[in-house]
Coordinates of C-alpha atoms in Angstrom, one line a residue:
X1 CA 7.2 -5.0 9.8
X2 CA 4.0 -3.3 8.8
X3 CA 1.6 -4.0 5.9
X4 CA 0.8 -1.5 3.2
X5 CA -1.8 -1.9 0.5
X6 CA -0.9 -1.2 -3.0
X7 CA -3.0 -1.1 -6.2
X8 CA -2.3 -3.4 -9.1
X9 CA -0.8 -0.5 -11.0
X10 CA 1.5 0.3 -8.1
X11 CA 2.5 -3.4 -7.8
X12 CA 3.4 -3.5 -11.5
X13 CA 5.5 -0.3 -11.1
X14 CA 7.3 -1.6 -8.0
X15 CA 8.1 -4.9 -9.7
X16 CA 9.3 -3.0 -12.8
X17 CA 11.5 -0.7 -10.8
X18 CA 9.5 2.4 -11.7
X19 CA 7.9 3.2 -8.4
X20 CA 10.0 4.5 -5.4
X21 CA 7.4 6.5 -3.4
X22 CA 3.8 6.5 -2.4
X23 CA 1.5 9.0 -0.8
X24 CA -0.9 8.4 2.1
X25 CA -3.4 10.9 3.5
X26 CA -2.5 12.4 6.8
X27 CA -5.1 11.5 9.5
X28 CA -6.4 13.6 11.1
X29 CA -6.1 16.5 8.6
X30 CA -5.2 19.9 9.9
X31 CA -8.4 22.0 10.2
X32 CA -6.8 25.1 8.5
X33 CA -4.5 24.3 5.6
X34 CA -3.1 27.8 5.7
X35 CA -1.3 27.2 8.9
X36 CA 1.1 24.7 7.3
X37 CA 1.9 21.3 8.8
X38 CA 2.6 21.0 12.5
X39 CA 3.0 17.9 14.6
X40 CA 0.6 19.2 17.2
X41 CA -2.6 20.7 15.9
X42 CA -5.6 21.7 18.0
X43 CA -4.1 19.9 20.9
X44 CA -3.9 16.7 18.9
X45 CA -0.6 15.1 18.1
X46 CA -0.1 13.9 14.5
X47 CA 2.6 11.2 14.2
X48 CA 3.7 9.8 10.9
X49 CA 3.0 6.0 10.8
X50 CA 6.1 5.4 8.8
X51 CA 9.8 5.9 9.8
X52 CA 13.1 5.7 7.9
X53 CA 14.5 2.2 8.0
X54 CA 11.1 0.6 8.6
X55 CA 10.2 -2.4 6.5
X56 CA 6.8 -2.7 4.9
X57 CA 5.2 -5.8 3.3
X58 CA 3.0 -5.2 0.4
X59 CA -0.6 -6.4 0.3
X60 CA -2.0 -6.9 -3.2
X61 CA -5.1 -8.5 -4.7
X62 CA -4.8 -12.2 -5.2
X63 CA -6.7 -15.4 -6.1
X64 CA -7.0 -18.5 -3.8
X65 CA -8.4 -22.0 -4.3
X66 CA -11.9 -22.2 -2.8
X67 CA -12.7 -24.6 0.0
X68 CA -9.3 -24.7 1.5
X69 CA -8.5 -23.8 5.1
X70 CA -8.5 -20.1 6.1
X71 CA -5.5 -18.1 5.0
X72 CA -3.6 -18.8 8.1
X73 CA -1.9 -21.7 6.3
X74 CA 0.2 -21.6 3.2
X75 CA -1.7 -22.6 0.1
X76 CA -1.6 -22.1 -3.7
X77 CA -2.4 -18.6 -4.9
X78 CA -2.0 -16.4 -7.8
X79 CA -1.2 -12.6 -7.7
X80 CA -3.9 -10.7 -9.7
X81 CA -1.4 -8.6 -11.5
X82 CA 0.2 -11.7 -12.9
X83 CA -3.1 -13.1 -14.4
X84 CA -3.6 -11.5 -17.9
X85 CA -6.7 -13.6 -18.5
X86 CA -9.2 -14.3 -15.8
X87 CA -10.1 -17.6 -17.4
X88 CA -6.7 -18.9 -16.2
X89 CA -8.0 -18.8 -12.6
X90 CA -11.7 -19.3 -13.1
X91 CA -11.7 -22.0 -10.4
X92 CA -10.1 -19.6 -7.9
X93 CA -11.7 -16.9 -5.6
X94 CA -10.6 -13.3 -5.9
X95 CA -9.5 -11.8 -2.6
X96 CA -9.0 -8.1 -2.0
X97 CA -5.5 -6.9 -0.9
X98 CA -6.7 -6.2 2.7
X99 CA -7.0 -9.9 3.3
X100 CA -3.5 -10.9 2.1
X101 CA -1.7 -12.6 4.9
X102 CA 2.0 -11.8 5.6
X103 CA 3.2 -15.2 4.3
X104 CA 1.6 -14.5 0.9
X105 CA 3.4 -11.2 0.3
X106 CA 6.2 -11.2 -2.3
X107 CA 7.3 -7.6 -2.0
X108 CA 9.1 -6.0 0.9
X109 CA 9.9 -2.3 1.0
X110 CA 12.3 -0.3 3.1
X111 CA 11.4 3.3 3.9
X112 CA 14.2 5.6 2.9
X113 CA 12.4 9.0 3.5
X114 CA 9.2 10.5 4.8
X115 CA 7.9 14.0 4.5
X116 CA 4.6 15.8 4.8
X117 CA 3.3 17.6 1.7
X118 CA 0.2 19.6 0.8
X119 CA -1.5 18.0 -2.2
X120 CA -3.4 20.4 -4.4
X121 CA -3.6 18.0 -7.4
X122 CA -4.7 14.3 -7.4
X123 CA -2.1 11.6 -7.7
X124 CA -2.1 7.9 -8.5
X125 CA -2.0 7.0 -4.8
X126 CA -4.4 9.7 -3.5
X127 CA -7.2 10.9 -5.7
X128 CA -8.2 13.6 -3.2
X129 CA -7.1 17.2 -3.6
X130 CA -6.3 19.9 -1.0
X131 CA -5.2 17.5 1.6
X132 CA -2.0 16.8 3.5
X133 CA -0.2 13.6 2.6
X134 CA 2.7 11.6 3.8
X135 CA 5.2 11.1 1.0
X136 CA 6.9 7.8 1.7
X137 CA 10.0 7.1 -0.3
X138 CA 11.2 3.5 -0.4
X139 CA 13.4 0.9 -2.0
X140 CA 12.5 -2.7 -2.7
X141 CA 14.3 -5.3 -0.6
X142 CA 15.2 -8.4 -2.6

């Protein structure tokens, strides 16, 4: 399994059954967008980091109790999207999604399709324009 960071809006949509795909910028980008997408560009191989059937665990912003052991151990936490009023967790510390450990993830996704697409307009997942993106389709694993 591999981690994938999702915004609060994306997490809400996944939990609500409204989100079934995400876009991620292709790295490195082809130097000339007119040539289309190739798996070998300028002598460099571009491999999609996602494959059909692969499982992804979602990292999301969360709150933890201060002063406890590092996040290598299970401990009480709150998912930021579930906290409508910050005062409910005023004694907790906010942690960015990048720091969420595997054990704390509550969402697992299975990749059902992957394709490369040229994005000329911004999207919820990628605000950049005129870039190649991986369109990763998925289903939530209960």
